[in-house]
Coordinates of C-alpha atoms in Angstrom, one line a residue:
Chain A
X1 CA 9.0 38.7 -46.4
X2 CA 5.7 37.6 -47.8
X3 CA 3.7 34.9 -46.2
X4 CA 0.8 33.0 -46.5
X5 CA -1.1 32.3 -43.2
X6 CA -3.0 29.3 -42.5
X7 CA -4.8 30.2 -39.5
X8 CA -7.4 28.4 -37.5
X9 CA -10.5 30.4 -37.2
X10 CA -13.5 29.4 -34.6
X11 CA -16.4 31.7 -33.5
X12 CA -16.5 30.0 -30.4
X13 CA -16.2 26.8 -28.4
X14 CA -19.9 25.9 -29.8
X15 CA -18.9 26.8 -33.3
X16 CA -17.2 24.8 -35.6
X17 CA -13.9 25.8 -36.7
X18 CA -11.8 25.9 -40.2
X19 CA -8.9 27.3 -41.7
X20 CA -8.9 30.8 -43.1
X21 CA -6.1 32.1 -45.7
X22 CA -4.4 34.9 -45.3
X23 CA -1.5 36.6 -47.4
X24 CA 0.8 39.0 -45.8
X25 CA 3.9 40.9 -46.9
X26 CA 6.3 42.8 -45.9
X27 CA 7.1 41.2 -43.0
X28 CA 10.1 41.5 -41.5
X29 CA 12.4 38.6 -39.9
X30 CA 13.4 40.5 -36.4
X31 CA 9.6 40.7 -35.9
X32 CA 8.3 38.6 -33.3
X33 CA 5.9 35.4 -34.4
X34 CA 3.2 37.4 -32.0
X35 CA 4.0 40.6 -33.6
X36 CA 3.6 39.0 -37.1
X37 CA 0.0 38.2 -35.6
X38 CA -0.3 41.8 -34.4
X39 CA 0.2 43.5 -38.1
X40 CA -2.3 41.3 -39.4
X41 CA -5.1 41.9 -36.9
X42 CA -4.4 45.7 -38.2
X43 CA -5.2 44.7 -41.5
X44 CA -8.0 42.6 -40.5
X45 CA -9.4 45.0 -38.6
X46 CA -8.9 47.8 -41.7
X47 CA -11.1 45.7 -43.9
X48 CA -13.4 45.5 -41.2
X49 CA -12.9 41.5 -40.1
X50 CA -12.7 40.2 -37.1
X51 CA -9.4 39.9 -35.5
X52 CA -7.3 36.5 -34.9
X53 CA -7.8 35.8 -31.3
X54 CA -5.1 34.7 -29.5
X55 CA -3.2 34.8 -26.2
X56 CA -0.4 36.7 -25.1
X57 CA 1.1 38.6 -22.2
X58 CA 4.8 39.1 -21.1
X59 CA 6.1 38.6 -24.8
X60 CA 9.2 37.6 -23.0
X61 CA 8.7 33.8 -22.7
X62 CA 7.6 33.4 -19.1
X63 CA 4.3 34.1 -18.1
X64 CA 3.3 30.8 -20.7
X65 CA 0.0 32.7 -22.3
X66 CA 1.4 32.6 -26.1
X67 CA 0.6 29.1 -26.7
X68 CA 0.0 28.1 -30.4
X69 CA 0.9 25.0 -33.5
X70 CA 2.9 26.4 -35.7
X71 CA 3.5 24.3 -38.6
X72 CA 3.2 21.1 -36.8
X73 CA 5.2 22.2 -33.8
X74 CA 4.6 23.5 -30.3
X75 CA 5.7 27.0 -30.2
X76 CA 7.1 26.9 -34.0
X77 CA 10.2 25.2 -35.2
X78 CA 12.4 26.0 -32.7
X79 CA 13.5 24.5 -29.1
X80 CA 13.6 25.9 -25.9
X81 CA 11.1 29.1 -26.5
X82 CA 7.6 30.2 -26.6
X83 CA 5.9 31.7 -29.7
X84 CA 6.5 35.2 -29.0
X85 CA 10.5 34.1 -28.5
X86 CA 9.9 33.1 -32.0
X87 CA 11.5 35.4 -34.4
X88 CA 10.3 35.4 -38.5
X89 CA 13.9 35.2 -40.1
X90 CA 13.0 31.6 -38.5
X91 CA 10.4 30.9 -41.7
X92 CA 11.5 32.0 -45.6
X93 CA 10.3 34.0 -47.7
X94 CA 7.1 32.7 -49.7
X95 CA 6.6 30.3 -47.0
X96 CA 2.8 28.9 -45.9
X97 CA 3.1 28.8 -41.9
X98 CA -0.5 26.7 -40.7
X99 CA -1.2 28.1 -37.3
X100 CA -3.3 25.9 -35.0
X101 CA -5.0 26.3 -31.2
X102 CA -3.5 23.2 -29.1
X103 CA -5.6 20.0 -29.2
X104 CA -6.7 18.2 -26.3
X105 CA -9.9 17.2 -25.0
X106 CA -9.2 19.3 -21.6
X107 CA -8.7 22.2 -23.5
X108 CA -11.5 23.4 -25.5
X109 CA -11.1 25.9 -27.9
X110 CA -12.5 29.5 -26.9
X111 CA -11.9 31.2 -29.9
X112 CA -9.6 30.8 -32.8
X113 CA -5.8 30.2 -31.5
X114 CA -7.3 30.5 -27.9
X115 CA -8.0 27.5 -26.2
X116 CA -9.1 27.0 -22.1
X117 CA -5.9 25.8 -19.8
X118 CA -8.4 26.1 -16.6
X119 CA -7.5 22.3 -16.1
X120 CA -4.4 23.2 -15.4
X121 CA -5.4 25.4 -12.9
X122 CA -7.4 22.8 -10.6
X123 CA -4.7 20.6 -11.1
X124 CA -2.7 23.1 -9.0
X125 CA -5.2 23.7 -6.9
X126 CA -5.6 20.1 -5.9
X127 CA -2.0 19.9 -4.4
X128 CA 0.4 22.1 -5.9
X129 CA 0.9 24.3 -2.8
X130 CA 2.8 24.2 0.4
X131 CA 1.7 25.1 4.0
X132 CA 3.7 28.0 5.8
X133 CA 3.3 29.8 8.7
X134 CA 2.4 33.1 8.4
X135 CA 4.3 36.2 10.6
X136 CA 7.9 37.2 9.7
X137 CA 10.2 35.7 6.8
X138 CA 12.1 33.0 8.4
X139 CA 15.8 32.9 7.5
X140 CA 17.0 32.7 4.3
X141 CA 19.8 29.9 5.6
X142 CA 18.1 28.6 8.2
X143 CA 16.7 25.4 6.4
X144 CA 19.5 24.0 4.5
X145 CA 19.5 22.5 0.9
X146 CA 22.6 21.8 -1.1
X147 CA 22.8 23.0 -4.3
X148 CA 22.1 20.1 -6.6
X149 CA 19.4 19.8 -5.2
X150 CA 18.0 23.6 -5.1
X151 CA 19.2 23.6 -9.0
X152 CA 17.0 20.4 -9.8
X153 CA 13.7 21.6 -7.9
X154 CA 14.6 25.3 -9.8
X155 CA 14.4 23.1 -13.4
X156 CA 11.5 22.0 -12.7
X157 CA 9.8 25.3 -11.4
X158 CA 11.1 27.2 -14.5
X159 CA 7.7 25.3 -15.8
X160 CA 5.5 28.4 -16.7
X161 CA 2.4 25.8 -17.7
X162 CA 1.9 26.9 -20.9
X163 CA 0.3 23.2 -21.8
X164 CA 3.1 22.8 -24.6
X165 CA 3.6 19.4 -23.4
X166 CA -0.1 18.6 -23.5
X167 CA 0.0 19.7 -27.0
X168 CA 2.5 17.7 -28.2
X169 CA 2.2 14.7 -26.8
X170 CA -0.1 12.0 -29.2
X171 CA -1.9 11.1 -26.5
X172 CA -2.6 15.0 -25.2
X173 CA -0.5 13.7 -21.5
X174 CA -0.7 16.6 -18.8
X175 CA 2.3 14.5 -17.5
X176 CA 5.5 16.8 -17.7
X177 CA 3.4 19.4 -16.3
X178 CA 2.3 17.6 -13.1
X179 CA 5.8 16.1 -13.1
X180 CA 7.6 19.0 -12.9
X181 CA 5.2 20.7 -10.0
X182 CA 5.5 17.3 -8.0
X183 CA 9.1 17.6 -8.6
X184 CA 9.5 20.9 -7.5
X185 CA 7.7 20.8 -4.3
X186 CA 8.9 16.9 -3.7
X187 CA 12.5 18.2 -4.1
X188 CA 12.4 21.2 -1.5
X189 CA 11.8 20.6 2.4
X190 CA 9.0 23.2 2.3
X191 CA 7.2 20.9 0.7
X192 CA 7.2 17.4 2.5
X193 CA 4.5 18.2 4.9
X194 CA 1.4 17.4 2.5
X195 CA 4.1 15.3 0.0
X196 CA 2.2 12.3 -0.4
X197 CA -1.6 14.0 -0.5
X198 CA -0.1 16.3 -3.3
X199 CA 1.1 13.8 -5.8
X200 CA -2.5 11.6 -5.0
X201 CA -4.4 14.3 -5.5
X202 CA -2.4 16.1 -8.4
X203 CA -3.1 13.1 -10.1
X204 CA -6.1 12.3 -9.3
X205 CA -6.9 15.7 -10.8
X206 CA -4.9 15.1 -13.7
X207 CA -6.8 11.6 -14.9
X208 CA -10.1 13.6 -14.0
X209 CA -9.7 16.2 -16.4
X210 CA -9.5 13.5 -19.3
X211 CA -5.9 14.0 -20.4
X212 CA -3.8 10.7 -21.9
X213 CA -1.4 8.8 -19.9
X214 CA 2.5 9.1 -20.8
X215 CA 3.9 6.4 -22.9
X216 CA 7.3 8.1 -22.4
X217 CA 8.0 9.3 -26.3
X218 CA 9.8 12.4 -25.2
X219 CA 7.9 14.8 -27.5
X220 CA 7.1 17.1 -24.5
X221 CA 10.4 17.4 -23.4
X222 CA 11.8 18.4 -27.0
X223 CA 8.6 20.6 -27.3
X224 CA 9.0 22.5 -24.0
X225 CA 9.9 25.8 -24.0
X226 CA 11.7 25.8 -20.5
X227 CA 13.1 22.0 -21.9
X228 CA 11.9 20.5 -18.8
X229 CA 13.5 17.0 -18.4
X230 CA 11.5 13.5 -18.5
X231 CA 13.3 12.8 -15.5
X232 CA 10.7 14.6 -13.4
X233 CA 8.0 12.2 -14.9
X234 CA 10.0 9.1 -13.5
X235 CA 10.1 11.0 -10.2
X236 CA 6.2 11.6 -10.6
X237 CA 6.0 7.8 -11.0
X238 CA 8.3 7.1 -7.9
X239 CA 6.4 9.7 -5.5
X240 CA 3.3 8.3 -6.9
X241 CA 4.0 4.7 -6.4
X242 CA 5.0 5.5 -2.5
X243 CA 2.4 7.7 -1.8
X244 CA 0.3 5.3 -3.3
X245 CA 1.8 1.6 -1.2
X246 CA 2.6 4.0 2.5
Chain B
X1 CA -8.8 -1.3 0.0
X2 CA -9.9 1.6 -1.8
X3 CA -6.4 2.4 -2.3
X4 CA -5.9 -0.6 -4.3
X5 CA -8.6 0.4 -6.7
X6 CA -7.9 3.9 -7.1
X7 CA -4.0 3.0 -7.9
X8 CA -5.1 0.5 -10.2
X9 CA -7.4 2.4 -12.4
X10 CA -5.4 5.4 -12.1
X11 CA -3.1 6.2 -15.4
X12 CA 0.3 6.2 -13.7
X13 CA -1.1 2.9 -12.1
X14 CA -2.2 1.5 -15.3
X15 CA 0.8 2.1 -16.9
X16 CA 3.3 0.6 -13.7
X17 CA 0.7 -2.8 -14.2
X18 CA 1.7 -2.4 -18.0
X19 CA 5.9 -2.0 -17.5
X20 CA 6.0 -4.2 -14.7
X21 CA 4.1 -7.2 -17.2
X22 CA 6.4 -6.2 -19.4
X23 CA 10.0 -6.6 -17.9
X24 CA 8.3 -9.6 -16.8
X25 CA 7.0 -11.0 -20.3
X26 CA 11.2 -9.9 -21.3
X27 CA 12.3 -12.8 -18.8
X28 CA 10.0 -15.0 -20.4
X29 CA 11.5 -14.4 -23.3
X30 CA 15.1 -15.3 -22.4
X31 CA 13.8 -18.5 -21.0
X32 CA 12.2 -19.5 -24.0
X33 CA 15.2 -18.4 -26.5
X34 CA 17.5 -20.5 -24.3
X35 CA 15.3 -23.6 -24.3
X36 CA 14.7 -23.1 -28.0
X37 CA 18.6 -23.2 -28.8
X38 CA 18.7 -27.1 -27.9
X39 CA 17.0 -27.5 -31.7
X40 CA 20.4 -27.0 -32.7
X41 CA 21.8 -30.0 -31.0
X42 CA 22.8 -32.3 -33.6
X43 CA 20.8 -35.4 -32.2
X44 CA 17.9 -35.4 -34.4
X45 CA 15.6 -33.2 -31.5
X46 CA 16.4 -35.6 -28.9
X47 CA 17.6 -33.1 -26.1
X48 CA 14.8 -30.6 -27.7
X49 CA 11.7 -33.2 -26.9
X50 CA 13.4 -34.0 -23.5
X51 CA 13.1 -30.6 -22.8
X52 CA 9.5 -30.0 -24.4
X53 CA 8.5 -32.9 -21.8
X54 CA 9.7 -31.7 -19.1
X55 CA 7.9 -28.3 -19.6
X56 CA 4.8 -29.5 -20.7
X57 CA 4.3 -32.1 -17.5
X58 CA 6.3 -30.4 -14.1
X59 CA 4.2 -29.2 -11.6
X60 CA 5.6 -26.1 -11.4
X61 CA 6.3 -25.2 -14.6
X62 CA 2.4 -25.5 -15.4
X63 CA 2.1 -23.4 -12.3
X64 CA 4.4 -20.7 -13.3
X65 CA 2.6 -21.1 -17.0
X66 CA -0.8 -19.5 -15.3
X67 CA 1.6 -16.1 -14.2
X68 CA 3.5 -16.4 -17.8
X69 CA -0.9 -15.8 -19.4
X70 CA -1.7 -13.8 -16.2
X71 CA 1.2 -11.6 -17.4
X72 CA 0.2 -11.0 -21.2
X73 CA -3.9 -10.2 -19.8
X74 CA -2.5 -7.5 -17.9
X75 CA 0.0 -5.8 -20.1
X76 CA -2.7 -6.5 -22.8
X77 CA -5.8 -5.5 -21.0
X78 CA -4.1 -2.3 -19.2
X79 CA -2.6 -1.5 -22.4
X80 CA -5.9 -1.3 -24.2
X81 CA -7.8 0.4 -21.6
X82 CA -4.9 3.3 -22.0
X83 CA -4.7 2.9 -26.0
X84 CA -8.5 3.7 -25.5
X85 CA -7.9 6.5 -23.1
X86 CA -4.8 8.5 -25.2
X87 CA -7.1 8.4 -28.3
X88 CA -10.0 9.9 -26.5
X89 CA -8.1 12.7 -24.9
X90 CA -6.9 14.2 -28.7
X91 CA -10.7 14.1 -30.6
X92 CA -9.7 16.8 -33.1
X93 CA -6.7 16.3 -34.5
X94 CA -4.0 18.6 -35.9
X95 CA -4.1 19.8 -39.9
X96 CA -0.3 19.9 -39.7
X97 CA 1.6 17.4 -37.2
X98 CA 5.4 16.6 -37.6
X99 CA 5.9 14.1 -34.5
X100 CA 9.3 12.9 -36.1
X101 CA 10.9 16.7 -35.0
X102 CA 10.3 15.2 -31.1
X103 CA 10.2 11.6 -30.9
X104 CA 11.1 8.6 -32.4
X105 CA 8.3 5.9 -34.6
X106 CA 9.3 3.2 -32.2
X107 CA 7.8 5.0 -29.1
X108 CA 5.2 6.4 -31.0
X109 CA 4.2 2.8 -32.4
X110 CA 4.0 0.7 -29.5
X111 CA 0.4 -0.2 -29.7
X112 CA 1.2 -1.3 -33.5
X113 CA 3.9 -3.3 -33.3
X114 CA 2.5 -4.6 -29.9
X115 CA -0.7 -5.8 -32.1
X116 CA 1.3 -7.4 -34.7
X117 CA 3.3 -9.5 -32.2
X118 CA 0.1 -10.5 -30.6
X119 CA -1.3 -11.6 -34.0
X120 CA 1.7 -13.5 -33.9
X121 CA 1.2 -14.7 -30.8
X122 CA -2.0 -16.1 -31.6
X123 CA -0.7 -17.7 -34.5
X124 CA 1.9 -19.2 -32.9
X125 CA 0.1 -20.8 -30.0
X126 CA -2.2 -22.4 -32.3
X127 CA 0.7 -24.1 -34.3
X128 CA 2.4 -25.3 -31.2
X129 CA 0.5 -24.9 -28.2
X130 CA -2.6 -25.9 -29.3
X131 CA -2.0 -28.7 -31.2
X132 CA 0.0 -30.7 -28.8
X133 CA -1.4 -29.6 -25.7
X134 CA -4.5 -29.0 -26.2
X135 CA -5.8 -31.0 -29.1
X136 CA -2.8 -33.7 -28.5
X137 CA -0.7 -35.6 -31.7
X138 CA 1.0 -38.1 -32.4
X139 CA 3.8 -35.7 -33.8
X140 CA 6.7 -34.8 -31.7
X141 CA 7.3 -31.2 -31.1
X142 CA 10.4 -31.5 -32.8
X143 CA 8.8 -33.0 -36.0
X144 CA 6.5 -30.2 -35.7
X145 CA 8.7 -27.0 -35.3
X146 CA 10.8 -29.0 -38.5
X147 CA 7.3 -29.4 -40.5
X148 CA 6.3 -25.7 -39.8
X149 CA 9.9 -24.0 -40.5
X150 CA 9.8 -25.7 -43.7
X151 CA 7.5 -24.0 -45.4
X152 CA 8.7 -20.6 -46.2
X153 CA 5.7 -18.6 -45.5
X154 CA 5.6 -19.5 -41.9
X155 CA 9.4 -18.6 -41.7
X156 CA 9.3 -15.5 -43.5
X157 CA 6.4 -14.6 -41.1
X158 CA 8.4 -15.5 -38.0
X159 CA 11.1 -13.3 -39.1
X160 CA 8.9 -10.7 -39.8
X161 CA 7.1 -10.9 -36.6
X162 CA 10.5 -11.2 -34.3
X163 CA 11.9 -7.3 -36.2
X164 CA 8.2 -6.3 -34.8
X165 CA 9.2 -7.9 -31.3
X166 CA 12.6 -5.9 -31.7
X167 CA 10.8 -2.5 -32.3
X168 CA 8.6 -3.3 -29.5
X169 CA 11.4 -4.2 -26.7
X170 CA 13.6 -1.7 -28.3
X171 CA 11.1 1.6 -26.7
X172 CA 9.8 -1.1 -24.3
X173 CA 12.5 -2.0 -22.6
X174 CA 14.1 1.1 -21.1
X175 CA 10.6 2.7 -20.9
X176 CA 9.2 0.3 -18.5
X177 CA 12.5 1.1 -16.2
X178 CA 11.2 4.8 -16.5
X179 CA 7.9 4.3 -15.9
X180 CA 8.6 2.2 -12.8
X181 CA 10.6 5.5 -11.6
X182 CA 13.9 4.3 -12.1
X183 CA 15.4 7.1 -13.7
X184 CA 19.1 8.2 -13.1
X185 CA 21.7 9.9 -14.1
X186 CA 24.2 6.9 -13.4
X187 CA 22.0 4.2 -14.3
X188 CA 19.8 5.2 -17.1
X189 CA 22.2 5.1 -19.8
X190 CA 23.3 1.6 -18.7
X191 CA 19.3 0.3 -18.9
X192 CA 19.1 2.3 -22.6
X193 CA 22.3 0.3 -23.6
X194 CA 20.7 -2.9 -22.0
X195 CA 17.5 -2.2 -24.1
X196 CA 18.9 -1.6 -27.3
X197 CA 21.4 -5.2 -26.4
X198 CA 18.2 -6.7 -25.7
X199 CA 16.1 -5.5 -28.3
X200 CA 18.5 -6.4 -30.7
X201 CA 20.2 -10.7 -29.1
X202 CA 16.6 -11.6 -28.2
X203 CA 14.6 -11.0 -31.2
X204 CA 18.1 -12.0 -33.2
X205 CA 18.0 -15.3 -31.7
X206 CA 14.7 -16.3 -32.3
X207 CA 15.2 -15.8 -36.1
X208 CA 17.9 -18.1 -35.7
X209 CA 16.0 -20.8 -36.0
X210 CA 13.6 -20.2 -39.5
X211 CA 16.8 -19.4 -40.7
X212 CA 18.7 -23.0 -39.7
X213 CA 15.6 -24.5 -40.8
X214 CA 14.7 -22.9 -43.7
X215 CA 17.8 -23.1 -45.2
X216 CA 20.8 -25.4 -43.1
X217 CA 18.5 -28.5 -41.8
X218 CA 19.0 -31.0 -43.5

């Protein structure tokens, strides 16, 4: 396959930033859309230009480090997978793919396609945790949870934070992610103790940080690679508005 | 009462102010679609201006008329203050952005089409509100909605206004119900049927009446 590459280069988060054009061929379609990346670094790097930064790790979809726009989209055309689950015979042959570092005012571009998801992080850190004793393991059976249940809160921890949601959503909302963490912990027993102080604080965090409110589209649901459900951002509204009235 | 504060200015807050107006400002709208359909009484607007004096002079209707305005400040004002917000938190925008793969243009439109049927609003106050409560006539109500369905601009507008009002209610509707929490496997198709009922009868009904005017009244 040949392709033209649209890719957003950006010194650094001081620096501003434009598109840069670059032609490759023979690509082939079982390659990976991170691997694509990877043979044109090598060719960048021949003729002695700097690299395409971006971030990656597991390649496997669920560490949530590959995080780019590809052609208007969150992770590329596709639903339900990261960028480096997305496969070239996706794109045709001749085709101009514009590559893009997620936009949101919380996460500033580092460099190129790499942007900083730190907010993220102190959103977790402002509630998403439990409290449990340390010592032995306690029983696996000894708290009890049916399974509808366990399968809901396990949804909504397949997040892996990418900030796909964030991305997608006009107005840059942080909402699906928070959601789903609430949801998870709010779902399980483990969780109850600090219940209410998580969700206050999670969003507390949240508006902090400067991302949008949710006016309940449902791009970030279509645009997340673990297809996380909405649903978790009507929970994050219930366990918000009790917390908030108890 | 920090609480209070907090939950207000927070976004989840801001936007549970914003769905609760609206489910709200949707009641109003029934009750003023149902008193509206006595213009179709045959009796020369006699029922209609009954009706129009009654509103404008009960107690507790004018009562109830300072929640209806209290109601459209806050979805307004909370609304705004969010609009303002979502824009901030997306500076730099995307080169390439294909929003119609994920979501529909109603949902992503709601501050349009919410404009737009303030404008209306506005407009419509001023034909009717203003001028016989405010200013005071010696033209009925009756003779007036006649006088101002007559002229084809002002109908045309009305129609125009009330598809706006249909967009608006048609994401509005079920959203507010998910933004209040209510979200449920059982329920929430019921409330997305509801919406798109609602969104379609109310709006529907309104333009009922340029239409009779416009081109049945004799």
């Amino acid at each position: 396959m040949k392709l033209t590459l649209k890719i957003w280069r950006q010194k650094d988060s001081k620096s501003k930033g434009d598109f840069s054009t670059y032609e490759l061929e023979s690509v082939s379609p079982d390659m990976s859309f991170l691997e694509m990346l990877d043979i044109l670094n090598e060719k960048l790097i021949s003729q002695n230009i700097d690299p395409v930064a971006f971030d990656h790790d597991c390649r496997e979809g669920i560490c949530g480090s590959c995080g780019v726009y590809i052609n208007g989209r969150a992770h590329g055309p596709k639903r339900g997978i990261t960028a480096c689950q997305l496969h070239m015979r996706s794109f045709k042959d001749g085709d101009t793919i514009w590559v893009e570092p997620w936009r949101a005012k919380p996460f500033p571009v580092l460099k190129d396609l790499v942007v900083d998801r730190s907010p993220l992080d102190r959103i977790m850190q402002s509630g998403g945790f439990i409290s449990a004793r340390t010592g032995s393991a306690p029983d696996a059976n000894a708290v009890l949870i049916d399974h509808d249940t366990a399968e809901l809160a396990m949804d909504a921890a397949a997040c892996i934070g990418c900030g796909a949601c964030v991305a997608a959503c006009k107005n840059a909302s942080a909402m699906l992610f928070v959601s789903a963490k609430v949801s998870h912990f709010a779902l399980l027993p483990q969780g109850h103790p600090e219940r209410e102080a998580r969700v206050l604080n999670m969003v507390a965090q949240m508006d902090k940080e400067g991302f949008g409110a949710c006016t309940n589209t449902g791009a970030c649901e279509a645009e997340c690679p673990k297809s996380i459900s909405i649903t978790n951002i009507a929970r994050l509204n219930r366990e918000y508005l009790k917390a908030s009235f108890k | 009462m920090r609480w209070i504060t907090v939950f207000l200015n927070s976004s989840i807050g801001k936007k549970i102010i914003v769905s609760f107006t609206g489910i709200f400002l949707c009641s109003f709208l029934v009750v003023h679609l149902s008193g509206n359909f006595l213009l179709f009484r045959n009796d020369a607007g006699e029922a209609f201006e009954v009706y129009s004096h009654f509103m404008s002079t009960n107690g507790i209707i004018r009562f109830l008329e300072i929640g209806l305005a209290l109601g459209f400040i806050l979805h307004i004002f909370n609304t705004l203050r969010l609009t303002l917000e979502n824009k901030k938190a997306r500076p730099v925008p995307y080169a390439v952005y294909k929003p119609s793969e994920n979501s529909t243009l109603t949902s992503r439109s709601m501050f349009y089409s919410g404009l737009l049927v303030l404008a209306f609003l506005i407009i419509h106050l001023n034909t009717f509100f203003v001028t016989h409560r405010v200013i005071g006539t010696d033209v009925t109500m009756y003779e007036s909605v006649v006088e101002s369905f007559k002229s084809p601009v002002y109908s045309w507008f009305y129609i125009f206004a009330m598809l706006l009002l249909g967009l608006h209610l048609n994401h509005g509707f079920q959203s507010a119900f998910q933004t209040l929490g209510m979200n449920h496997k059982k329920y929430t198709p019921l409330i997305k049927f509801l919406g798109l009922l609602f969104s379609i009868v109310v709006p529907a009904g309104f333009a009922t009446f340029p239409v009779y005017f416009l081109f049945f009244h004799q």
